[in-house]
Amino acid sequence: MARAPEGAGHTIVVALGGNALLPAGERGDIHQQFAHTRKSLEPIVALAGEGWKIAVVHGNGPQIGDELFRNELARRELPPLPLGVLVAATAGWIGYMIQQSLQNALERAGVARDVVTVITQVLVDPEDPATREPSKPIGRVLSAQKARLLAQELGWKVGPAQSGWRQLVPSPRPIAVVEREQIRRLIDGGTIVIAAGGGGTPAYRDPVLRLEGVDAVVDKDRAAEVLAHDLRAEALLILTNVEGVYRGYGTEHAELLRELTAAEAETLLDAGELGRGSMGPKVEAALDFVRGGGRRAHIARLDHGLAAVKGDAGTVITAD
């Protein structure tokens, strides 16, 4: 009797960074972004071949920064679009790139799965202090001089990044995915769903207007965790540009941590071992997932996605 694929019947949510599609240092024209998109989807094709039911959440950090800048350049000729609408716009065209590239890759691999993109609203608390205090870095890395100039000319708030300066925008914590039932039905039918693109478009429920948008950018790893919880997923896979979670990252004594309990991961966070703007939010999302009933969360390098899910690469975080 043939053995069932390892992921058959189980749901996984995969979080893919916007930097994977537009790496730092590149001009980032659409041809380059398509090329990076095609390369980044190899682990998702492999997971589909193993029978996993899949939702893909992607970031938009570099892209939303470009859209805001393009918005400002066109301000004298066209009405500017607010940040929340631009998040939805990036979710549309990045979703299109992923959807087309993934469908082609699945067909080449002989994996019969449909792919759709769902423009997703993510509920946030309008009273969350983070909606009023820009803290999330987006866009391209700038020199200090360029950052100061844009802050003066465009009114941007900017802050230091790992290798320069970046624009900062509000980033409230996500609470729930509005379209979760529609996404669940699609996934249960075998469709791979690209959802909560750019972290999803932030919204809140107004007693009169019903759903109303918020001008902010939700962290895509936190949005992926909320979606994984809403879908009752077996696993959360966060793909990044490093091997996994390290103790002492960036030092000569850096140690890759292959397995962590939630308590151990929390200790690392409390000790300041993980950067607030890099690995920290990924580990926090993983913690929320496993403590909310998820079985396991994986953090791994982009090209090690399937190996991580099999326990052969990256870091796996489980409940205490």
XYZ file of C-alpha atoms in Angstrom:
320
model
C 0.000 0.000 0.000
C 1.423 3.406 -0.991
C 2.497 5.658 1.860
C 0.540 8.929 2.127
C 2.551 12.131 1.646
C 3.885 13.519 4.926
C 1.760 16.665 4.877
C -1.451 15.087 3.595
C -4.475 16.608 5.319
C -2.453 19.096 7.380
C -2.414 22.878 6.996
C 0.715 25.017 7.026
C 1.011 28.794 6.805
C 4.201 30.014 5.130
C 5.478 33.552 5.778
C 7.651 34.934 2.991
C 9.496 38.231 3.425
C 9.157 41.104 0.976
C 12.955 41.318 0.968
C 13.045 37.861 -0.637
C 11.403 39.424 -3.693
C 13.382 42.679 -3.630
C 16.771 42.189 -1.934
C 18.662 45.186 -0.589
C 21.063 46.772 -3.043
C 19.071 46.053 -6.206
C 17.186 48.599 -8.284
C 14.195 46.296 -7.990
C 12.551 46.596 -11.390
C 9.670 44.219 -12.054
C 11.833 41.761 -14.006
C 14.181 41.387 -11.031
C 11.247 40.962 -8.656
C 9.698 38.267 -10.839
C 13.048 36.440 -10.977
C 13.385 36.505 -7.186
C 9.748 35.469 -6.785
C 10.266 32.375 -8.936
C 13.326 31.386 -6.917
C 11.629 31.975 -3.559
C 8.748 29.594 -4.308
C 10.799 26.381 -4.475
C 10.015 25.376 -0.847
C 6.298 25.998 -1.385
C 6.268 23.751 -4.454
C 8.051 21.085 -2.397
C 5.493 21.379 0.423
C 2.643 21.116 -2.080
C 4.234 17.946 -3.436
C 4.178 16.542 0.103
C 0.424 17.092 0.291
C 0.309 20.079 2.644
C -2.668 22.432 2.530
C -0.972 25.811 2.171
C -1.566 29.488 2.820
C 1.185 31.914 1.816
C 1.619 35.261 3.562
C 4.122 37.681 2.044
C 5.707 40.882 3.259
C 5.889 44.176 1.385
C 8.463 46.229 3.287
C 10.575 47.362 0.324
C 7.601 47.592 -2.026
C 5.337 49.685 0.226
C 8.197 52.125 0.730
C 8.555 52.482 -3.033
C 4.796 53.008 -3.396
C 4.793 55.778 -0.786
C 7.701 57.483 -2.517
C 5.986 57.143 -5.915
C 2.866 58.599 -4.290
C 4.801 61.673 -3.182
C 6.447 62.185 -6.576
C 3.021 62.214 -8.276
C 1.302 64.367 -5.640
C 1.195 67.509 -7.821
C -0.515 65.661 -10.680
C -2.685 63.019 -8.995
C -4.529 62.681 -5.679
C -2.321 60.710 -3.259
C -3.508 57.352 -1.928
C -3.474 56.648 1.828
C -1.157 54.053 3.322
C -3.868 51.435 3.921
C -4.951 51.567 0.273
C -1.328 51.249 -0.856
C -0.973 48.113 1.298
C -3.920 46.595 -0.584
C -2.361 47.664 -3.890
C 0.944 45.944 -3.104
C -0.941 42.842 -1.958
C -2.585 42.784 -5.374
C 0.469 43.045 -7.590
C 2.812 41.026 -5.376
C 0.053 38.418 -5.079
C -0.183 38.377 -8.875
C 3.574 37.754 -9.168
C 3.457 34.920 -6.642
C 0.241 33.418 -8.049
C 1.470 33.308 -11.636
C 4.974 32.124 -10.727
C 3.701 29.464 -8.327
C 1.101 28.141 -10.778
C 3.800 27.784 -13.437
C 6.199 26.080 -11.017
C 3.533 23.626 -9.826
C 2.687 22.680 -13.408
C 6.366 22.095 -14.209
C 6.648 19.902 -11.112
C 3.549 17.907 -12.033
C 1.657 19.024 -8.911
C -2.035 19.590 -9.668
C -3.041 22.469 -7.377
C -4.887 25.721 -8.007
C -3.517 29.023 -6.695
C -5.534 32.141 -5.844
C -4.837 35.476 -4.179
C -7.289 36.851 -1.618
C -7.056 40.554 -0.788
C -7.277 40.280 2.967
C -8.398 42.629 5.730
C -6.836 42.138 9.146
C -8.655 43.468 12.188
C -6.712 45.735 14.541
C -7.649 47.757 17.604
C -8.035 51.425 16.562
C -6.973 52.373 20.104
C -3.721 50.413 19.846
C -0.982 52.976 20.665
C 1.025 51.559 17.736
C -1.496 53.113 15.314
C -0.249 56.542 16.388
C 3.462 55.881 16.874
C 5.405 55.013 13.697
C 7.796 52.189 14.554
C 7.910 49.701 11.667
C 10.778 50.199 9.186
C 9.760 50.011 5.523
C 11.229 50.899 2.168
C 14.808 50.960 1.034
C 17.805 51.531 3.281
C 18.843 55.190 3.116
C 21.933 57.134 4.050
C 21.566 59.408 7.077
C 21.730 62.470 4.797
C 19.037 61.138 2.427
C 16.824 60.135 5.356
C 17.050 63.619 6.899
C 16.253 65.224 3.544
C 13.151 63.070 2.979
C 12.011 63.631 6.555
C 12.215 67.400 6.011
C 10.688 67.453 2.522
C 7.974 64.800 2.891
C 7.320 64.763 6.615
C 8.413 61.148 6.977
C 9.452 59.739 10.310
C 12.728 57.867 9.875
C 14.841 55.705 12.137
C 18.098 53.740 12.130
C 18.100 50.335 10.436
C 20.753 47.619 10.491
C 22.840 49.249 7.767
C 21.439 52.765 7.435
C 18.105 54.540 7.868
C 14.543 53.674 6.807
C 11.106 55.217 6.870
C 8.933 54.313 9.889
C 5.152 53.749 9.770
C 2.496 52.694 12.323
C 2.186 48.935 12.868
C -0.668 47.795 15.159
C -0.953 44.222 16.363
C -3.322 42.042 14.266
C -6.302 40.454 16.015
C -8.122 38.357 13.394
C -8.451 37.851 9.644
C -11.786 39.057 8.265
C -11.845 36.608 5.325
C -10.696 33.571 7.341
C -13.731 31.400 6.516
C -13.405 31.997 2.783
C -9.690 31.218 2.960
C -10.363 28.052 4.967
C -12.882 26.786 2.410
C -10.438 27.347 -0.433
C -7.592 25.608 1.394
C -9.766 22.668 2.428
C -10.599 22.245 -1.262
C -6.914 21.921 -2.121
C -6.299 25.464 -3.370
C -3.087 27.206 -2.335
C -4.120 30.628 -1.054
C -1.972 33.758 -1.031
C -3.475 35.817 1.783
C -2.737 38.675 4.183
C -0.314 40.112 1.651
C 1.893 42.769 3.219
C 0.449 41.689 6.571
C -3.082 42.304 5.299
C -4.874 45.636 5.001
C -5.530 46.874 8.569
C -9.175 47.528 9.421
C -11.463 47.876 12.418
C -15.189 47.424 12.975
C -17.044 50.716 13.305
C -20.591 50.455 14.756
C -21.946 52.684 11.969
C -19.630 52.217 8.995
C -18.912 48.560 9.748
C -15.422 47.813 8.377
C -13.172 50.840 8.145
C -9.537 50.981 7.042
C -6.503 52.004 9.088
C -3.421 53.648 7.612
C -0.708 51.332 8.876
C 1.352 48.270 7.934
C 0.861 45.070 9.948
C 3.923 42.893 10.549
C 3.617 39.963 8.138
C 4.927 37.378 10.633
C 2.313 38.405 13.193
C -0.363 38.340 10.489
C 0.786 34.858 9.445
C 0.483 33.684 13.058
C -3.056 35.062 13.358
C -4.057 33.422 10.068
C -2.467 30.125 11.154
C -4.464 30.272 14.394
C -7.683 31.129 12.531
C -7.115 28.191 10.150
C -6.181 25.816 13.005
C -2.958 25.073 11.143
C -0.601 22.283 12.131
C 2.506 24.362 11.480
C 3.773 27.882 10.877
C 6.857 28.284 8.672
C 8.653 31.640 8.718
C 11.233 31.910 5.946
C 14.068 34.396 6.281
C 17.648 35.072 5.150
C 19.457 33.309 8.014
C 19.643 29.660 9.071
C 17.357 30.058 12.073
C 17.401 31.472 15.600
C 20.849 32.158 17.020
C 22.184 32.844 20.464
C 24.782 35.594 20.157
C 23.975 36.334 16.517
C 26.626 38.461 14.833
C 29.383 37.459 17.254
C 32.168 34.913 16.878
C 30.349 32.747 19.420
C 27.039 32.659 17.513
C 25.162 29.392 18.098
C 22.303 28.115 15.940
C 19.510 26.845 18.179
C 17.828 23.931 16.431
C 15.095 23.275 18.999
C 13.445 25.622 21.485
C 10.533 25.311 23.857
C 8.303 28.347 24.219
C 9.828 29.036 27.644
C 13.364 28.918 26.248
C 12.433 31.238 23.386
C 10.822 33.678 25.803
C 13.982 33.693 27.916
C 16.023 34.644 24.838
C 13.629 37.484 24.067
C 13.682 38.777 27.641
C 17.483 38.675 27.667
C 17.651 40.848 24.549
C 19.340 38.113 22.511
C 17.050 38.782 19.535
C 16.789 42.072 17.653
C 13.520 43.981 17.937
C 13.339 44.686 14.212
C 14.692 41.419 12.815
C 14.429 38.034 14.520
C 12.492 39.248 17.558
C 9.061 39.614 15.879
C 9.483 36.237 14.163
C 10.112 34.467 17.469
C 7.246 36.369 19.110
C 4.911 35.222 16.320
C 6.140 31.638 16.707
C 5.551 31.827 20.469
C 2.009 33.124 20.037
C 1.265 30.328 17.573
C 2.426 27.400 19.710
C 0.954 28.861 22.896
C -2.338 29.369 21.069
C -2.640 25.693 20.184
C -0.358 25.331 17.164
C 1.808 22.229 17.181
C 5.095 23.703 15.913
C 6.609 26.806 14.377
C 9.686 26.741 12.161
C 12.086 29.584 11.374
C 14.494 28.798 8.560
C 16.433 30.081 5.589
C 14.376 30.537 2.443
C 15.858 27.594 0.542
C 15.553 25.240 3.538
C 11.762 25.375 3.893
C 10.920 21.707 3.325
C 13.986 20.512 5.241
C 12.917 22.680 8.188
C 9.417 21.199 8.243
C 10.987 17.725 8.217
C 13.171 18.716 11.196
C 16.437 18.758 9.247
C 17.142 22.503 9.168
C 16.339 25.779 10.862
C 14.844 26.231 14.317
C 11.673 24.565 15.541
C 9.724 26.077 18.446
C 7.201 23.986 20.341
C 4.953 24.565 23.344
C 6.334 24.012 26.852
